[in-house]
Amino acid sequence: MRPVQAISGGMTALAAFPSSAWRSLSDAAFNMVTSVRCSIMAFSSPHAALAYREQRAFYLSYSAANRKGPNKNWRPSNKTADEQIMRGWSDVMARARDLARNNPNISGALRKICNNVVFKGIMPQAQLMRGDTSDEVNNRLVEHQFKKWARQVKFRSKQKLAVRSLWSDGGSFVRCFASETLHKRGVVPLGIEILEVDHLDRERNEELENGNVINRGIEYTPDGFVDAYWLFPNHPGNTRNFMRRLHQSERVSADTCFLIMDPERPSQSLPIPLLASVIMSMHNFNEYQDAEQIAARIAAAFSVFVKTTGIGQVGNGLDGSPLPTMAQGTTTEGKPLPGFVGTGNIIELPPGKEIQVANNPRPGENYEPFTRTNLRNASTGVGMSSAAFSNDYSDANYSSIRQSVLEERRSYQDQQQLLKDEMLDPVFELWVLFRWLFGYGQEREIPVVWQTPGWEWVDPLKDANAAKILKEMGIENEIDLAASRGRDYEENVEKQARAKDMRKRKGLDTEQEAKPDA
């Protein structure tokens, strides 16, 4: 073989050497291989060899890339997000669901998140206009029809399911369909259901004749937009319908089916539970809690041990003679020792018997700080203050609570916005279309804003004065201030007018009551 061919073959072999094997080499071997490969590359391209050596040196210049000492076995891969999700998706989701069912802290946290994000339900406010003024009559009609429909399809519960699924499942599918039952009930016949992400056929990968590509059950157009999802008609985890689960997945258009998820990497198209980062720590904490509870129950059971000493040994009696050998559990009179210690009892113990009381105080002094540390770490993973997550406000003060509340609300608002973008807006557009198609209204498009539940003021007097000042400065307005507390300003004005009219009809002097000192 010629030298040039040998060099070329060696370079090919080195290039085919897997990157994971390179990472497993020691630093000395790493440097040696780098030098050898640079020497071989220099025969054909000295500039490429120099660039390669600089890149390798640059790689090791970061302390985060240090592969010595206790970090030598920390070698995570740089796979795409979907590749990593596919490898651990089933176990991660099953464990997240188990924590959501059985762990009191996680279950309570998810309930609090749903209550803050959804509460009584996120409802639309129609924004139809008649000229330059709001078309109040038609707006109220649209909102009334939507509320009537929402009660029939349990829209509020489905909103909560969508939010909860983000944490326990990584997301969910919202599938819309025409419903004859709703049409008979006199509401817009748009059915809606929440499907778990298990329905997605993640093993389906193929290129279609129309140019679309199916990647892990999601069908994309040539320019990268989602065109459809391939879903199993029955839940794959339903063991009662095993034969039906063998059916192939079916194509569901993305026009009527929406995947709600919050990706964390650009290469992520599959959902993964948001609880993934706290699963192992909370599971280990659960195990620790169970062990401490068992130990505490054992310690709480008062036990007395009768220890026999000196039996059969010479010189242990009072006169130096050996003690007599007696049956176990008997006194000097041959009577059995009592099985329980009663109040005020005086019991004679035979010679050579010694009382020992079991003393195993549990939990120990490290239990409370250890518990707080674990709950604090988990609360960070769910975007909630440790006080709210653990319901322990003993170390909190007004300033810390207020700061944590502001941080939590920002997280809740982010989830509300995700719900609007991925679920509420698409569903409302379909609802308006079905409303027009089936003759429930004449508008084919209806502008809308979503009324979120909002929150009460932490310090009502101070917050109200601050809101008043912001309003006088022109930074805030009555509509937004009402919306921030989950109120509809137009409804408030109407209620005020009705209240004023009611007081007038009852003969009450509203002006006199407004100025009692006059």
Coordinates of C-alpha atoms in Angstrom, one line a residue:
M1 CA 0.0 0.0 0.0
R2 CA 1.3 3.4 -0.9
P3 CA 2.0 5.9 1.9
V4 CA -0.6 8.3 0.6
Q5 CA -3.2 5.6 0.6
A6 CA -2.2 4.5 4.1
I7 CA -2.6 8.1 5.3
S8 CA -6.0 8.4 3.6
G9 CA -7.2 5.1 5.1
G10 CA -6.0 6.2 8.5
M11 CA -7.8 9.5 8.3
T12 CA -11.0 7.7 7.2
A13 CA -10.8 5.3 10.2
L14 CA -10.2 8.1 12.6
A15 CA -13.1 10.1 11.2
A16 CA -15.4 7.1 11.7
F17 CA -14.3 6.7 15.3
P18 CA -17.5 7.5 17.4
S19 CA -17.5 10.8 19.3
S20 CA -18.7 9.0 22.5
A21 CA -15.5 6.9 22.4
W22 CA -13.4 10.1 22.1
R23 CA -15.0 11.5 25.2
S24 CA -14.3 8.3 27.1
L25 CA -10.5 8.7 26.7
S26 CA -8.4 10.2 29.5
D27 CA -6.9 13.7 29.1
A28 CA -3.5 12.2 28.2
A29 CA -5.0 10.0 25.5
F30 CA -7.1 12.9 24.4
N31 CA -4.0 15.0 23.8
M32 CA -2.2 12.1 22.1
V33 CA -5.0 11.4 19.7
T34 CA -5.3 15.1 18.9
S35 CA -1.6 15.3 18.1
V36 CA -1.7 12.1 15.9
R37 CA -4.7 13.2 14.0
C38 CA -3.3 16.7 13.5
S39 CA -0.1 15.1 12.1
I40 CA -2.0 13.0 9.7
M41 CA -4.2 15.9 8.6
A42 CA -1.1 18.1 8.1
F43 CA 0.0 16.0 5.1
S44 CA -3.0 17.1 3.1
S45 CA -4.1 20.4 4.7
P46 CA -1.9 22.1 7.3
H47 CA -4.5 24.9 7.8
A48 CA -7.2 22.3 8.6
A49 CA -4.9 20.6 11.1
L50 CA -4.2 23.9 12.8
A51 CA -7.8 24.8 12.9
Y52 CA -8.6 21.4 14.3
R53 CA -6.0 21.7 17.1
E54 CA -7.3 25.1 18.1
Q55 CA -10.9 23.8 18.3
R56 CA -9.8 20.9 20.5
A57 CA -7.9 23.3 22.8
F58 CA -10.8 25.7 22.9
Y59 CA -13.1 22.8 23.9
L60 CA -11.0 22.1 26.9
S61 CA -10.5 25.7 27.8
Y62 CA -13.9 25.8 29.6
S63 CA -14.0 24.7 33.2
A64 CA -17.4 23.2 32.5
A65 CA -15.7 20.8 30.1
N66 CA -13.3 19.5 32.8
R67 CA -13.4 15.7 32.8
K68 CA -11.2 15.1 35.9
G69 CA -12.1 14.2 39.4
P70 CA -15.7 13.7 40.5
N71 CA -17.0 15.0 37.1
K72 CA -15.3 12.4 35.0
N73 CA -18.4 10.3 34.6
W74 CA -20.6 13.2 33.7
R75 CA -20.8 12.9 30.0
P76 CA -24.3 13.9 28.7
S77 CA -25.0 13.6 25.0
N78 CA -25.9 16.3 22.5
K79 CA -28.8 14.5 20.9
T80 CA -31.7 16.5 19.6
A81 CA -34.5 17.1 22.1
D82 CA -36.8 14.6 20.3
E83 CA -34.1 11.9 20.4
Q84 CA -33.7 12.4 24.2
I85 CA -37.5 12.5 24.7
M86 CA -38.1 9.3 22.8
R87 CA -35.6 7.4 24.9
G88 CA -37.2 8.2 28.2
W89 CA -40.6 9.5 27.3
S90 CA -42.6 6.6 28.7
D91 CA -40.9 6.3 32.0
V92 CA -40.8 10.1 32.6
M93 CA -44.5 10.5 31.9
A94 CA -45.5 7.5 34.0
R95 CA -43.5 8.7 36.9
A96 CA -44.8 12.3 36.6
R97 CA -48.4 11.0 36.6
D98 CA -47.6 8.8 39.6
L99 CA -46.4 11.9 41.6
A100 CA -49.4 13.9 40.5
R101 CA -51.6 11.2 41.9
N102 CA -49.9 10.2 45.1
N103 CA -47.5 12.9 46.2
P104 CA -49.4 15.5 48.3
N105 CA -47.0 18.4 47.5
I106 CA -47.1 17.8 43.7
S107 CA -50.8 17.2 43.7
G108 CA -51.5 20.3 45.7
A109 CA -49.1 22.4 43.6
L110 CA -50.9 21.3 40.4
R111 CA -54.2 22.2 41.9
K112 CA -53.0 25.6 42.9
I113 CA -51.6 26.2 39.4
C114 CA -54.9 25.3 37.8
N115 CA -56.8 27.4 40.2
N116 CA -54.6 30.5 39.5
V117 CA -54.4 30.0 35.7
V118 CA -58.1 29.0 35.1
F119 CA -60.1 29.4 38.4
K120 CA -63.7 30.0 37.2
G121 CA -62.7 29.8 33.5
I122 CA -61.1 32.0 30.9
M123 CA -64.0 33.5 28.9
P124 CA -64.2 35.6 25.8
Q125 CA -65.3 39.2 25.5
A126 CA -66.6 39.9 22.0
Q127 CA -65.4 43.2 20.4
L128 CA -67.9 43.8 17.6
M129 CA -68.2 47.4 16.6
R130 CA -71.0 49.4 15.1
G131 CA -69.2 52.3 13.5
D132 CA -67.0 53.9 16.2
T133 CA -68.9 52.5 19.1
S134 CA -69.1 49.1 20.7
D135 CA -72.0 46.9 19.5
E136 CA -73.1 46.0 23.0
V137 CA -76.3 44.1 21.9
N138 CA -74.5 41.7 19.6
N139 CA -71.5 41.4 21.9
R140 CA -73.8 40.3 24.7
L141 CA -75.5 37.9 22.5
V142 CA -72.2 36.3 21.4
E143 CA -71.0 36.0 25.0
H144 CA -74.3 34.5 26.1
Q145 CA -74.3 31.9 23.3
F146 CA -70.7 31.0 24.2
K147 CA -71.4 30.6 27.9
K148 CA -74.3 28.4 27.1
W149 CA -72.1 26.3 24.8
A150 CA -69.3 26.3 27.4
R151 CA -71.6 24.8 30.1
Q152 CA -72.6 22.0 27.7
V153 CA -69.0 21.0 26.8
K154 CA -67.6 21.7 30.3
F155 CA -65.1 24.1 28.8
R156 CA -63.8 25.3 32.2
S157 CA -62.9 21.7 33.2
K158 CA -61.2 21.1 29.8
Q159 CA -59.1 24.3 30.3
K160 CA -57.9 22.9 33.7
L161 CA -57.1 19.5 32.1
A162 CA -55.0 21.2 29.4
V163 CA -53.0 23.1 32.1
R164 CA -52.6 20.1 34.3
S165 CA -51.5 18.0 31.4
L166 CA -48.6 20.4 30.6
W167 CA -47.1 19.4 34.0
S168 CA -47.9 15.7 34.2
D169 CA -47.8 14.7 30.5
G170 CA -46.0 17.5 28.7
G171 CA -49.1 18.6 26.8
S172 CA -52.4 17.3 25.3
F173 CA -54.4 17.3 22.2
V174 CA -57.6 19.4 21.8
R175 CA -59.8 17.8 19.1
C176 CA -62.9 19.6 17.8
F177 CA -65.7 17.9 15.8
A178 CA -69.3 18.5 14.7
S179 CA -71.7 17.2 17.4
E180 CA -75.3 16.3 16.6
T181 CA -76.1 16.1 20.3
L182 CA -75.2 19.7 20.9
H183 CA -77.2 20.8 17.8
K184 CA -80.3 19.1 19.3
R185 CA -79.7 20.9 22.6
G186 CA -79.8 24.3 20.8
V187 CA -76.2 25.3 21.1
V188 CA -73.4 25.8 18.6
P189 CA -72.7 22.1 17.5
L190 CA -69.0 22.2 18.1
G191 CA -67.8 19.2 20.2
I192 CA -64.5 19.3 21.9
E193 CA -62.4 16.7 23.7
I194 CA -59.0 16.5 25.4
L195 CA -56.8 13.6 24.3
E196 CA -53.7 12.5 26.1
V197 CA -50.4 12.6 24.2
D198 CA -50.4 8.8 24.4
H199 CA -52.6 8.8 21.3
L200 CA -49.8 10.1 19.1
D201 CA -48.2 7.4 17.0
R202 CA -44.6 8.3 17.6
E203 CA -43.3 5.3 15.6
R204 CA -44.9 6.6 12.4
N205 CA -42.2 8.0 10.1
E206 CA -42.5 8.3 6.3
E207 CA -42.5 10.5 3.3
L208 CA -45.9 11.0 1.5
E209 CA -46.6 11.4 -2.2
N210 CA -47.9 15.0 -1.8
G211 CA -44.5 16.0 -0.4
N212 CA -45.5 16.0 3.3
V213 CA -43.3 14.2 5.8
I214 CA -44.4 12.3 8.9
N215 CA -41.9 12.6 11.7
R216 CA -42.8 10.8 14.9
G217 CA -46.5 10.9 14.2
I218 CA -46.6 14.6 13.2
E219 CA -47.2 15.4 9.5
Y220 CA -45.4 18.5 8.2
T221 CA -45.8 20.4 4.9
P222 CA -42.7 20.9 2.7
D223 CA -42.2 24.3 4.3
G224 CA -42.3 23.0 7.8
F225 CA -45.9 23.7 9.0
V226 CA -47.9 21.1 10.9
D227 CA -50.6 19.7 8.6
A228 CA -52.0 16.8 10.6
Y229 CA -51.4 14.4 13.5
W230 CA -51.5 10.6 13.3
L231 CA -53.4 9.5 16.4
F232 CA -54.6 6.1 17.7
P233 CA -58.4 6.1 17.9
N234 CA -58.2 4.3 21.3
H235 CA -55.9 5.0 24.1
P236 CA -52.9 2.6 23.9
G237 CA -53.0 2.1 27.6
N238 CA -56.5 0.8 27.7
T239 CA -55.9 -2.9 28.4
R240 CA -59.6 -3.7 28.2
N241 CA -59.6 -3.0 24.5
F242 CA -56.3 -4.8 23.6
M243 CA -57.5 -6.0 20.2
R244 CA -58.8 -2.5 19.3
R245 CA -55.4 -1.0 20.2
L246 CA -53.8 -3.0 17.4
H247 CA -55.6 -0.8 14.9
Q248 CA -53.4 1.6 13.0
S249 CA -53.3 5.3 13.7
E250 CA -55.6 7.7 11.8
R251 CA -54.9 11.1 10.3
V252 CA -56.4 14.0 12.1
S253 CA -56.2 17.4 10.4
A254 CA -54.3 20.2 12.3
D255 CA -57.2 22.5 11.4
T256 CA -59.4 20.7 14.0
C257 CA -56.8 19.2 16.3
F258 CA -54.3 21.3 18.3
L259 CA -51.3 20.1 20.3
I260 CA -50.8 22.2 23.4
M261 CA -47.2 22.1 24.6
D262 CA -44.5 24.4 25.7
P263 CA -41.2 23.4 24.0
E264 CA -37.9 24.2 25.7
R265 CA -35.6 23.5 22.8
P266 CA -35.7 24.4 19.1
S267 CA -35.4 20.7 18.2
Q268 CA -38.3 19.7 20.3
S269 CA -41.6 18.7 18.6
L270 CA -42.7 16.1 21.2
P271 CA -44.1 16.9 24.6
I272 CA -42.3 16.0 27.9
P273 CA -43.7 16.7 31.4
L274 CA -42.7 20.0 32.9
L275 CA -42.3 18.0 36.2
A276 CA -39.4 16.1 34.6
S277 CA -36.7 18.1 36.6
V278 CA -38.3 17.3 40.0
I279 CA -39.4 13.7 39.5
M280 CA -36.4 11.9 41.0
S281 CA -35.8 14.4 43.9
M282 CA -39.5 14.2 44.9
H283 CA -39.6 10.4 44.6
N284 CA -36.5 10.1 46.8
F285 CA -38.0 12.5 49.3
N286 CA -41.2 10.3 49.3
E287 CA -39.1 7.3 50.1
Y288 CA -37.4 9.2 52.9
Q289 CA -40.7 10.4 54.3
D290 CA -42.1 6.8 54.3
A291 CA -39.0 5.5 56.1
E292 CA -39.2 8.3 58.7
Q293 CA -42.9 7.6 59.3
I294 CA -42.2 3.9 59.9
A295 CA -39.4 4.7 62.2
A296 CA -41.5 7.2 64.1
R297 CA -44.3 4.6 64.6
I298 CA -41.8 2.1 65.9
A299 CA -40.3 4.7 68.3
A300 CA -43.8 5.7 69.5
A301 CA -44.5 2.2 70.6
F302 CA -43.2 2.1 74.2
S303 CA -41.2 -1.1 74.7
V304 CA -39.4 -2.6 77.6
F305 CA -36.7 -5.2 77.3
V306 CA -35.7 -7.6 80.1
K307 CA -32.0 -8.3 79.8
T308 CA -30.5 -11.4 81.5
T309 CA -27.0 -10.9 82.9
G310 CA -24.7 -13.3 84.7
I311 CA -26.7 -16.5 84.3
G312 CA -24.5 -19.5 84.6
Q313 CA -21.4 -17.5 85.5
V314 CA -19.4 -18.1 88.7
G315 CA -19.2 -15.5 91.4
N316 CA -22.2 -13.3 90.3
G317 CA -24.4 -14.2 93.3
L318 CA -24.5 -12.1 96.5
D319 CA -22.3 -14.6 98.3
G320 CA -20.0 -15.2 95.4
S321 CA -21.9 -18.3 94.3
P322 CA -23.2 -18.8 90.8
L323 CA -26.8 -17.5 90.1
P324 CA -29.4 -20.2 89.5
T325 CA -30.5 -20.9 86.0
M326 CA -34.2 -20.1 85.4
A327 CA -36.6 -20.4 82.6
Q328 CA -36.7 -17.4 80.4
G329 CA -39.4 -14.8 81.3
T330 CA -40.0 -16.0 84.9
T331 CA -39.5 -14.5 88.4
T332 CA -37.9 -16.0 91.4
E333 CA -41.2 -17.6 92.4
G334 CA -41.4 -19.2 89.0
K335 CA -44.2 -16.8 87.9
P336 CA -44.0 -15.4 84.4
L337 CA -43.0 -11.8 83.9
P338 CA -45.9 -9.5 83.0
G339 CA -46.4 -8.8 79.3
F340 CA -47.5 -5.2 80.0
V341 CA -46.5 -2.6 82.5
G342 CA -49.5 -1.2 84.4
T343 CA -49.8 2.1 86.2
G344 CA -48.2 2.0 89.7
N345 CA -47.2 -1.6 89.5
I346 CA -44.3 -2.9 91.6
I347 CA -42.8 -6.0 90.0
E348 CA -40.0 -8.0 91.6
L349 CA -37.2 -9.0 89.1
P350 CA -35.2 -12.1 89.7
P351 CA -31.4 -11.7 90.2
G352 CA -29.6 -11.3 86.9
K353 CA -32.5 -9.4 85.3
E354 CA -32.1 -5.9 84.0
I355 CA -34.8 -3.5 82.6
Q356 CA -34.0 -1.6 79.4
V357 CA -36.4 0.8 77.8
A358 CA -36.3 1.2 74.0
N359 CA -35.2 4.8 73.2
N360 CA -35.2 5.7 69.5
P361 CA -36.4 9.3 69.1
R362 CA -37.6 9.9 65.5
P363 CA -37.6 12.0 63.5
G364 CA -34.2 13.4 64.4
E365 CA -33.1 17.0 64.7
N366 CA -32.0 17.1 61.0
Y367 CA -35.5 16.1 59.7
E368 CA -37.0 19.6 59.5
P369 CA -34.1 21.3 57.7
F370 CA -33.7 18.4 55.3
T371 CA -37.4 18.5 54.5
R372 CA -37.4 22.2 53.9
T373 CA -34.4 22.0 51.6
N374 CA -36.0 19.3 49.5
L375 CA -39.4 21.1 49.3
R376 CA -37.6 24.4 48.4
N377 CA -35.8 22.7 45.5
A378 CA -39.0 21.2 44.2
S379 CA -40.9 24.5 44.5
T380 CA -38.3 26.1 42.2
G381 CA -39.0 23.4 39.6
V382 CA -42.7 24.1 39.5
G383 CA -42.3 27.9 39.6
M384 CA -43.8 28.4 43.0
S385 CA -42.6 29.9 46.3
S386 CA -41.5 27.3 48.9
A387 CA -44.0 28.8 51.3
A388 CA -46.9 28.2 48.9
F389 CA -45.6 24.8 47.8
S390 CA -45.2 23.4 51.3
N391 CA -48.0 25.5 53.0
D392 CA -45.3 26.6 55.5
Y393 CA -45.3 30.4 56.1
S394 CA -43.4 30.2 59.4
D395 CA -40.3 31.8 57.9
A396 CA -42.0 34.2 55.5
N397 CA -42.6 37.9 56.0
Y398 CA -44.7 40.5 54.1
S399 CA -41.9 41.5 51.8
S400 CA -40.9 38.0 50.8
I401 CA -44.5 36.9 50.3
R402 CA -45.2 39.9 48.1
Q403 CA -42.1 39.3 46.0
S404 CA -42.9 35.6 45.6
V405 CA -46.5 36.3 44.7
L406 CA -45.4 38.6 41.9
E407 CA -43.0 35.9 40.6
E408 CA -45.7 33.3 40.8
R409 CA -48.3 35.4 39.0
R410 CA -45.8 36.0 36.1
S411 CA -45.6 32.3 35.7
Y412 CA -49.4 31.9 35.8
Q413 CA -49.8 34.7 33.2
D414 CA -47.3 32.9 30.9
Q415 CA -49.4 29.7 31.2
Q416 CA -52.6 31.8 30.5
Q417 CA -51.0 33.2 27.4
L418 CA -50.0 29.7 26.2
L419 CA -53.5 28.6 26.7
K420 CA -54.9 31.5 24.7
D421 CA -52.5 31.0 21.8
E422 CA -52.7 27.2 21.5
M423 CA -56.2 26.4 22.6
L424 CA -58.6 29.3 23.2
D425 CA -58.1 31.3 20.0
P426 CA -58.2 28.3 17.6
V427 CA -61.3 26.9 19.4
F428 CA -63.1 30.2 19.3
E429 CA -62.4 30.6 15.6
L430 CA -64.0 27.2 14.9
W431 CA -66.9 28.1 17.3
V432 CA -67.6 31.3 15.3
L433 CA -67.4 29.3 12.0
F434 CA -69.8 26.7 13.3
R435 CA -72.1 29.4 14.7
W436 CA -72.3 31.0 11.2
L437 CA -72.6 27.7 9.3
F438 CA -75.5 26.4 11.5
G439 CA -77.4 29.7 11.6
Y440 CA -76.7 30.9 15.1
G441 CA -75.3 34.2 14.0
Q442 CA -74.4 36.2 10.9
E443 CA -70.8 37.2 11.8
R444 CA -68.1 35.1 10.1
E445 CA -65.3 36.7 12.2
I446 CA -65.6 38.1 15.7
P447 CA -62.8 40.0 17.4
V448 CA -62.3 38.8 20.9
V449 CA -60.2 39.4 24.1
W450 CA -60.0 36.8 26.8
Q451 CA -61.0 37.6 30.4
T452 CA -58.6 35.8 32.7
P453 CA -59.5 35.2 36.4
G454 CA -57.0 37.8 37.8
W455 CA -56.1 38.1 41.4
E456 CA -57.1 40.0 44.5
W457 CA -54.8 42.7 45.9
V458 CA -52.2 41.7 48.4
D459 CA -52.6 44.9 50.4
P460 CA -56.0 46.3 49.3
L461 CA -55.6 49.8 50.7
K462 CA -52.1 50.4 49.4
D463 CA -52.8 48.7 46.1
A464 CA -56.0 50.6 45.5
N465 CA -54.2 53.9 46.2
A466 CA -51.4 52.9 43.9
A467 CA -53.9 52.0 41.1
K468 CA -55.6 55.4 41.6
I469 CA -52.3 57.2 41.2
L470 CA -51.4 55.2 38.1
K471 CA -54.8 56.0 36.6
E472 CA -54.4 59.7 37.3
M473 CA -51.0 59.6 35.6
G474 CA -52.5 58.0 32.5
I475 CA -50.6 54.7 32.9
E476 CA -53.6 52.6 33.7
N477 CA -57.3 52.7 32.9
E478 CA -60.5 51.4 34.4
I479 CA -60.9 48.6 31.9
D480 CA -57.4 47.1 32.4
L481 CA -57.6 47.6 36.2
A482 CA -60.9 45.7 36.3
A483 CA -59.5 42.9 34.1
S484 CA -56.4 42.6 36.3
R485 CA -58.8 41.5 39.1
G486 CA -60.8 39.2 36.9
R487 CA -63.7 41.7 36.4
D488 CA -65.6 42.8 33.3
Y489 CA -65.6 46.6 33.4
E490 CA -68.7 46.8 31.2
E491 CA -70.6 44.5 33.5
N492 CA -69.4 46.6 36.5
V493 CA -70.8 49.7 34.9
E494 CA -74.1 48.0 34.1
K495 CA -74.4 46.7 37.7
Q496 CA -73.6 50.2 39.0
A497 CA -76.4 51.7 36.9
R498 CA -78.8 49.0 38.0
A499 CA -77.9 49.6 41.7
K500 CA -78.4 53.3 41.3
D501 CA -81.7 52.8 39.6
M502 CA -82.8 50.3 42.3
R503 CA -81.9 52.8 45.1
K504 CA -83.8 55.5 43.3
R505 CA -86.9 53.3 43.0
K506 CA -86.7 52.5 46.7
G507 CA -86.6 56.1 47.6
L508 CA -83.1 56.2 48.9
D509 CA -81.2 59.5 48.7
T510 CA -78.0 58.4 47.1
E511 CA -76.4 61.9 47.1
Q512 CA -77.1 62.2 50.9
E513 CA -75.5 58.8 51.6
A514 CA -72.5 59.7 49.5
K515 CA -72.0 62.8 51.7
P516 CA -73.1 61.8 55.2
D517 CA -71.6 65.0 56.8
A518 CA -73.7 67.3 54.6

